[in-house]
Amino acid sequence: MAILNILRYPDPRLHTVAQPVNAVDTRIRRLVDDMAETMYAAPGIGLAATQVNVHERIIVLDTSDDKTGLRVFINPRITARSGEQEREEGCLSVPGIYETVRRAEKITVEALDRDGQPFTTEAEGLLAVCIQHEMDHLEGKVFVEYLSQLKQGRIKNKLKKRLRETM
């Protein structure tokens, strides 16, 4: 397994729309494993393939306290939404930035697992937020784009300043 490079906002590659996975094969399973290792090392609770510059519809998540609840969603599709919730979100592609975003409270998702087997799951609370957040990445959207233009500008400037300071 390998730790992959995570793209940082406002990298334009984060706006690439991911394509469906045609076949779950050894390459895809290796990518899933690498994504999981990268997510845990970051540390984070979710990662979309788009964030590691692979533009295929794959997300990995683990919202468990002990990091033993890895979930893999290949070609995920939300088939139902209900309710509304607001939660503070962060993102491995936007390090150190946390903002409140409004999303569906409950969702139903269809996807393929790591072995290519179809499944349907219902999610609510943090898991629902995490799935929606990572699925946005697959559509080329970063969570800060839910914020006002003013806040987005401030975040971009803050991240650019941080980058200059590390050079």
PDB file of C-alpha atoms in Angstrom:
ATOM      1  CA  MET A   1       0.000   0.000   0.000  1.00  0.00           C
ATOM      2  CA  ALA A   2       1.049   3.590  -0.502  1.00  0.00           C
ATOM      3  CA  ILE A   3       0.284   7.041   0.839  1.00  0.00           C
ATOM      4  CA  LEU A   4      -1.086   9.132  -2.020  1.00  0.00           C
ATOM      5  CA  ASN A   5      -0.681  12.888  -2.527  1.00  0.00           C
ATOM      6  CA  ILE A   6      -3.844  14.810  -1.580  1.00  0.00           C
ATOM      7  CA  LEU A   7      -4.692  17.759  -3.842  1.00  0.00           C
ATOM      8  CA  ARG A   8      -5.154  21.063  -2.020  1.00  0.00           C
ATOM      9  CA  TYR A   9      -7.871  23.624  -2.705  1.00  0.00           C
ATOM     10  CA  PRO A  10      -7.972  25.668  -4.957  1.00  0.00           C
ATOM     11  CA  ASP A  11      -6.194  23.151  -7.244  1.00  0.00           C
ATOM     12  CA  PRO A  12      -8.285  23.100 -10.453  1.00  0.00           C
ATOM     13  CA  ARG A  13      -8.062  19.287 -10.654  1.00  0.00           C
ATOM     14  CA  LEU A  14     -10.458  19.164  -7.682  1.00  0.00           C
ATOM     15  CA  HIS A  15     -13.133  20.412 -10.108  1.00  0.00           C
ATOM     16  CA  THR A  16     -12.822  17.424 -12.447  1.00  0.00           C
ATOM     17  CA  VAL A  17     -15.982  15.317 -12.594  1.00  0.00           C
ATOM     18  CA  ALA A  18     -15.184  11.659 -11.875  1.00  0.00           C
ATOM     19  CA  GLN A  19     -16.097   8.935 -14.347  1.00  0.00           C
ATOM     20  CA  PRO A  20     -17.803   5.655 -13.403  1.00  0.00           C
ATOM     21  CA  VAL A  21     -15.651   2.630 -12.623  1.00  0.00           C
ATOM     22  CA  ASN A  22     -16.205   0.103 -15.415  1.00  0.00           C
ATOM     23  CA  ALA A  23     -14.878  -2.957 -13.578  1.00  0.00           C
ATOM     24  CA  VAL A  24     -13.788  -3.564 -10.001  1.00  0.00           C
ATOM     25  CA  ASP A  25     -10.463  -5.283 -10.570  1.00  0.00           C
ATOM     26  CA  THR A  26      -7.054  -5.555  -8.916  1.00  0.00           C
ATOM     27  CA  ARG A  27      -6.150  -1.970  -9.872  1.00  0.00           C
ATOM     28  CA  ILE A  28      -9.322  -0.585  -8.273  1.00  0.00           C
ATOM     29  CA  ARG A  29      -8.886  -2.679  -5.106  1.00  0.00           C
ATOM     30  CA  ARG A  30      -5.272  -1.476  -4.821  1.00  0.00           C
ATOM     31  CA  LEU A  31      -6.471   2.126  -5.259  1.00  0.00           C
ATOM     32  CA  VAL A  32      -9.106   1.595  -2.539  1.00  0.00           C
ATOM     33  CA  ASP A  33      -6.430   0.235  -0.180  1.00  0.00           C
ATOM     34  CA  ASP A  34      -4.090   3.149  -0.951  1.00  0.00           C
ATOM     35  CA  MET A  35      -6.916   5.646  -0.446  1.00  0.00           C
ATOM     36  CA  ALA A  36      -7.796   4.089   2.919  1.00  0.00           C
ATOM     37  CA  GLU A  37      -4.157   4.200   4.055  1.00  0.00           C
ATOM     38  CA  THR A  38      -3.911   7.836   2.896  1.00  0.00           C
ATOM     39  CA  MET A  39      -7.149   8.800   4.694  1.00  0.00           C
ATOM     40  CA  TYR A  40      -6.055   7.203   7.978  1.00  0.00           C
ATOM     41  CA  ALA A  41      -2.562   8.741   7.781  1.00  0.00           C
ATOM     42  CA  ALA A  42      -3.865  12.258   7.047  1.00  0.00           C
ATOM     43  CA  PRO A  43      -5.851  11.737   9.443  1.00  0.00           C
ATOM     44  CA  GLY A  44      -9.386  11.990   8.089  1.00  0.00           C
ATOM     45  CA  ILE A  45     -12.745  10.226   8.030  1.00  0.00           C
ATOM     46  CA  GLY A  46     -13.385  10.335   4.285  1.00  0.00           C
ATOM     47  CA  LEU A  47     -11.543  10.560   0.980  1.00  0.00           C
ATOM     48  CA  ALA A  48     -12.707  10.682  -2.630  1.00  0.00           C
ATOM     49  CA  ALA A  49     -10.550   9.476  -5.521  1.00  0.00           C
ATOM     50  CA  THR A  50     -10.751  12.981  -6.999  1.00  0.00           C
ATOM     51  CA  GLN A  51      -8.753  14.265  -4.030  1.00  0.00           C
ATOM     52  CA  VAL A  52      -5.824  12.021  -4.983  1.00  0.00           C
ATOM     53  CA  ASN A  53      -6.059  13.046  -8.648  1.00  0.00           C
ATOM     54  CA  VAL A  54      -7.809   9.861  -9.785  1.00  0.00           C
ATOM     55  CA  HIS A  55     -11.025  10.840 -11.493  1.00  0.00           C
ATOM     56  CA  GLU A  56     -13.076   7.710 -10.929  1.00  0.00           C
ATOM     57  CA  ARG A  57     -16.185   7.376  -8.753  1.00  0.00           C
ATOM     58  CA  ILE A  58     -14.686   5.895  -5.571  1.00  0.00           C
ATOM     59  CA  ILE A  59     -14.939   7.035  -1.963  1.00  0.00           C
ATOM     60  CA  VAL A  60     -13.669   5.552   1.287  1.00  0.00           C
ATOM     61  CA  LEU A  61     -15.033   6.473   4.728  1.00  0.00           C
ATOM     62  CA  ASP A  62     -14.545   5.529   8.339  1.00  0.00           C
ATOM     63  CA  THR A  63     -16.558   7.404  10.953  1.00  0.00           C
ATOM     64  CA  SER A  64     -15.865   4.857  13.716  1.00  0.00           C
ATOM     65  CA  ASP A  65     -14.000   5.957  16.835  1.00  0.00           C
ATOM     66  CA  ASP A  66     -11.493   3.103  16.626  1.00  0.00           C
ATOM     67  CA  LYS A  67     -10.888   3.222  12.849  1.00  0.00           C
ATOM     68  CA  THR A  68     -12.223  -0.285  12.261  1.00  0.00           C
ATOM     69  CA  GLY A  69     -15.285   0.712  10.217  1.00  0.00           C
ATOM     70  CA  LEU A  70     -13.897   1.240   6.717  1.00  0.00           C
ATOM     71  CA  ARG A  71     -16.640   1.646   4.131  1.00  0.00           C
ATOM     72  CA  VAL A  72     -16.022   1.606   0.385  1.00  0.00           C
ATOM     73  CA  PHE A  73     -18.439   3.094  -2.153  1.00  0.00           C
ATOM     74  CA  ILE A  74     -17.712   2.549  -5.849  1.00  0.00           C
ATOM     75  CA  ASN A  75     -20.035   4.331  -8.290  1.00  0.00           C
ATOM     76  CA  PRO A  76     -22.183   5.646  -5.414  1.00  0.00           C
ATOM     77  CA  ARG A  77     -25.585   7.112  -6.169  1.00  0.00           C
ATOM     78  CA  ILE A  78     -27.974   8.765  -3.724  1.00  0.00           C
ATOM     79  CA  THR A  79     -31.454   7.420  -4.397  1.00  0.00           C
ATOM     80  CA  ALA A  80     -33.354   9.153  -1.576  1.00  0.00           C
ATOM     81  CA  ARG A  81     -32.898  12.164   0.722  1.00  0.00           C
ATOM     82  CA  SER A  82     -34.925  13.479   3.621  1.00  0.00           C
ATOM     83  CA  GLY A  83     -34.675  16.065   6.345  1.00  0.00           C
ATOM     84  CA  GLU A  84     -32.015  18.669   6.785  1.00  0.00           C
ATOM     85  CA  GLN A  85     -29.053  19.149   9.097  1.00  0.00           C
ATOM     86  CA  GLU A  86     -26.274  21.642   9.572  1.00  0.00           C
ATOM     87  CA  ARG A  87     -22.858  20.425  10.665  1.00  0.00           C
ATOM     88  CA  GLU A  88     -19.364  21.786  10.773  1.00  0.00           C
ATOM     89  CA  GLU A  89     -17.276  20.173   8.049  1.00  0.00           C
ATOM     90  CA  GLY A  90     -13.598  20.015   7.293  1.00  0.00           C
ATOM     91  CA  CYS A  91     -11.719  18.529   4.367  1.00  0.00           C
ATOM     92  CA  LEU A  92      -8.325  16.974   3.752  1.00  0.00           C
ATOM     93  CA  SER A  93      -8.081  19.137   0.614  1.00  0.00           C
ATOM     94  CA  VAL A  94      -8.793  22.291   2.640  1.00  0.00           C
ATOM     95  CA  PRO A  95      -6.646  21.709   5.739  1.00  0.00           C
ATOM     96  CA  GLY A  96      -7.417  23.637   8.894  1.00  0.00           C
ATOM     97  CA  ILE A  97     -10.672  25.130   7.594  1.00  0.00           C
ATOM     98  CA  TYR A  98     -13.979  24.220   9.250  1.00  0.00           C
ATOM     99  CA  GLU A  99     -17.336  25.686   8.255  1.00  0.00           C
ATOM    100  CA  THR A 100     -21.003  24.840   8.753  1.00  0.00           C
ATOM    101  CA  VAL A 101     -22.760  23.311   5.731  1.00  0.00           C
ATOM    102  CA  ARG A 102     -26.424  22.334   5.283  1.00  0.00           C
ATOM    103  CA  ARG A 103     -27.104  18.838   3.918  1.00  0.00           C
ATOM    104  CA  ALA A 104     -29.773  16.116   3.966  1.00  0.00           C
ATOM    105  CA  GLU A 105     -30.243  14.433   7.368  1.00  0.00           C
ATOM    106  CA  LYS A 106     -30.941  10.961   5.945  1.00  0.00           C
ATOM    107  CA  ILE A 107     -29.943   9.433   2.622  1.00  0.00           C
ATOM    108  CA  THR A 108     -30.167   6.109   0.822  1.00  0.00           C
ATOM    109  CA  VAL A 109     -27.146   5.173  -1.275  1.00  0.00           C
ATOM    110  CA  GLU A 110     -26.580   2.463  -3.876  1.00  0.00           C
ATOM    111  CA  ALA A 111     -22.996   1.505  -4.713  1.00  0.00           C
ATOM    112  CA  LEU A 112     -20.554  -1.321  -5.297  1.00  0.00           C
ATOM    113  CA  ASP A 113     -18.290  -2.562  -2.504  1.00  0.00           C
ATOM    114  CA  ARG A 114     -14.540  -3.284  -2.702  1.00  0.00           C
ATOM    115  CA  ASP A 115     -15.313  -6.615  -4.394  1.00  0.00           C
ATOM    116  CA  GLY A 116     -17.710  -5.116  -6.944  1.00  0.00           C
ATOM    117  CA  GLN A 117     -20.835  -6.402  -5.195  1.00  0.00           C
ATOM    118  CA  PRO A 118     -23.849  -4.060  -5.268  1.00  0.00           C
ATOM    119  CA  PHE A 119     -25.350  -2.883  -1.993  1.00  0.00           C
ATOM    120  CA  THR A 120     -27.815  -0.323  -0.675  1.00  0.00           C
ATOM    121  CA  THR A 121     -27.404   1.458   2.642  1.00  0.00           C
ATOM    122  CA  GLU A 122     -29.266   4.081   4.604  1.00  0.00           C
ATOM    123  CA  ALA A 123     -27.258   6.711   6.432  1.00  0.00           C
ATOM    124  CA  GLU A 124     -28.024   9.556   8.780  1.00  0.00           C
ATOM    125  CA  GLY A 125     -26.132  12.051  10.906  1.00  0.00           C
ATOM    126  CA  LEU A 126     -22.354  12.172  10.473  1.00  0.00           C
ATOM    127  CA  LEU A 127     -22.242   9.239   8.047  1.00  0.00           C
ATOM    128  CA  ALA A 128     -24.822  10.904   5.776  1.00  0.00           C
ATOM    129  CA  VAL A 129     -22.848  14.162   5.847  1.00  0.00           C
ATOM    130  CA  CYS A 130     -19.604  12.355   5.077  1.00  0.00           C
ATOM    131  CA  ILE A 131     -21.077  10.455   2.119  1.00  0.00           C
ATOM    132  CA  GLN A 132     -22.599  13.636   0.668  1.00  0.00           C
ATOM    133  CA  HIS A 133     -19.342  15.562   1.206  1.00  0.00           C
ATOM    134  CA  GLU A 134     -17.248  12.910  -0.571  1.00  0.00           C
ATOM    135  CA  MET A 135     -19.790  12.497  -3.365  1.00  0.00           C
ATOM    136  CA  ASP A 136     -19.541  16.255  -3.978  1.00  0.00           C
ATOM    137  CA  HIS A 137     -15.831  15.701  -4.700  1.00  0.00           C
ATOM    138  CA  LEU A 138     -16.800  13.184  -7.382  1.00  0.00           C
ATOM    139  CA  GLU A 139     -18.888  15.949  -8.986  1.00  0.00           C
ATOM    140  CA  GLY A 140     -15.967  18.382  -8.845  1.00  0.00           C
ATOM    141  CA  LYS A 141     -17.284  20.357  -5.887  1.00  0.00           C
ATOM    142  CA  VAL A 142     -15.444  21.280  -2.667  1.00  0.00           C
ATOM    143  CA  PHE A 143     -17.434  22.001   0.516  1.00  0.00           C
ATOM    144  CA  VAL A 144     -16.246  25.623   0.719  1.00  0.00           C
ATOM    145  CA  GLU A 145     -18.216  26.290  -2.466  1.00  0.00           C
ATOM    146  CA  TYR A 146     -21.386  26.149  -0.336  1.00  0.00           C
ATOM    147  CA  LEU A 147     -20.127  29.288   1.418  1.00  0.00           C
ATOM    148  CA  SER A 148     -20.470  32.916   0.402  1.00  0.00           C
ATOM    149  CA  GLN A 149     -18.055  34.359  -2.177  1.00  0.00           C
ATOM    150  CA  LEU A 150     -16.536  36.480   0.582  1.00  0.00           C
ATOM    151  CA  LYS A 151     -15.784  33.444   2.775  1.00  0.00           C
ATOM    152  CA  GLN A 152     -14.441  31.505  -0.207  1.00  0.00           C
ATOM    153  CA  GLY A 153     -12.067  34.377  -1.019  1.00  0.00           C
ATOM    154  CA  ARG A 154     -10.851  34.557   2.573  1.00  0.00           C
ATOM    155  CA  ILE A 155     -10.220  30.808   2.651  1.00  0.00           C
ATOM    156  CA  LYS A 156      -8.277  30.902  -0.638  1.00  0.00           C
ATOM    157  CA  ASN A 157      -6.151  33.771   0.635  1.00  0.00           C
ATOM    158  CA  LYS A 158      -5.505  32.028   3.954  1.00  0.00           C
ATOM    159  CA  LEU A 159      -4.414  28.820   2.203  1.00  0.00           C
ATOM    160  CA  LYS A 160      -2.199  30.692  -0.276  1.00  0.00           C
ATOM    161  CA  LYS A 161      -0.539  32.547   2.640  1.00  0.00           C
ATOM    162  CA  ARG A 162       0.066  29.252   4.445  1.00  0.00           C
ATOM    163  CA  LEU A 163       1.625  27.785   1.287  1.00  0.00           C
ATOM    164  CA  ARG A 164       3.976  30.785   0.924  1.00  0.00           C
ATOM    165  CA  GLU A 165       5.036  30.436   4.571  1.00  0.00           C
ATOM    166  CA  THR A 166       6.016  26.798   4.085  1.00  0.00           C
ATOM    167  CA  MET A 167       8.209  27.508   1.048  1.00  0.00           C
TER     168      MET A 167
END
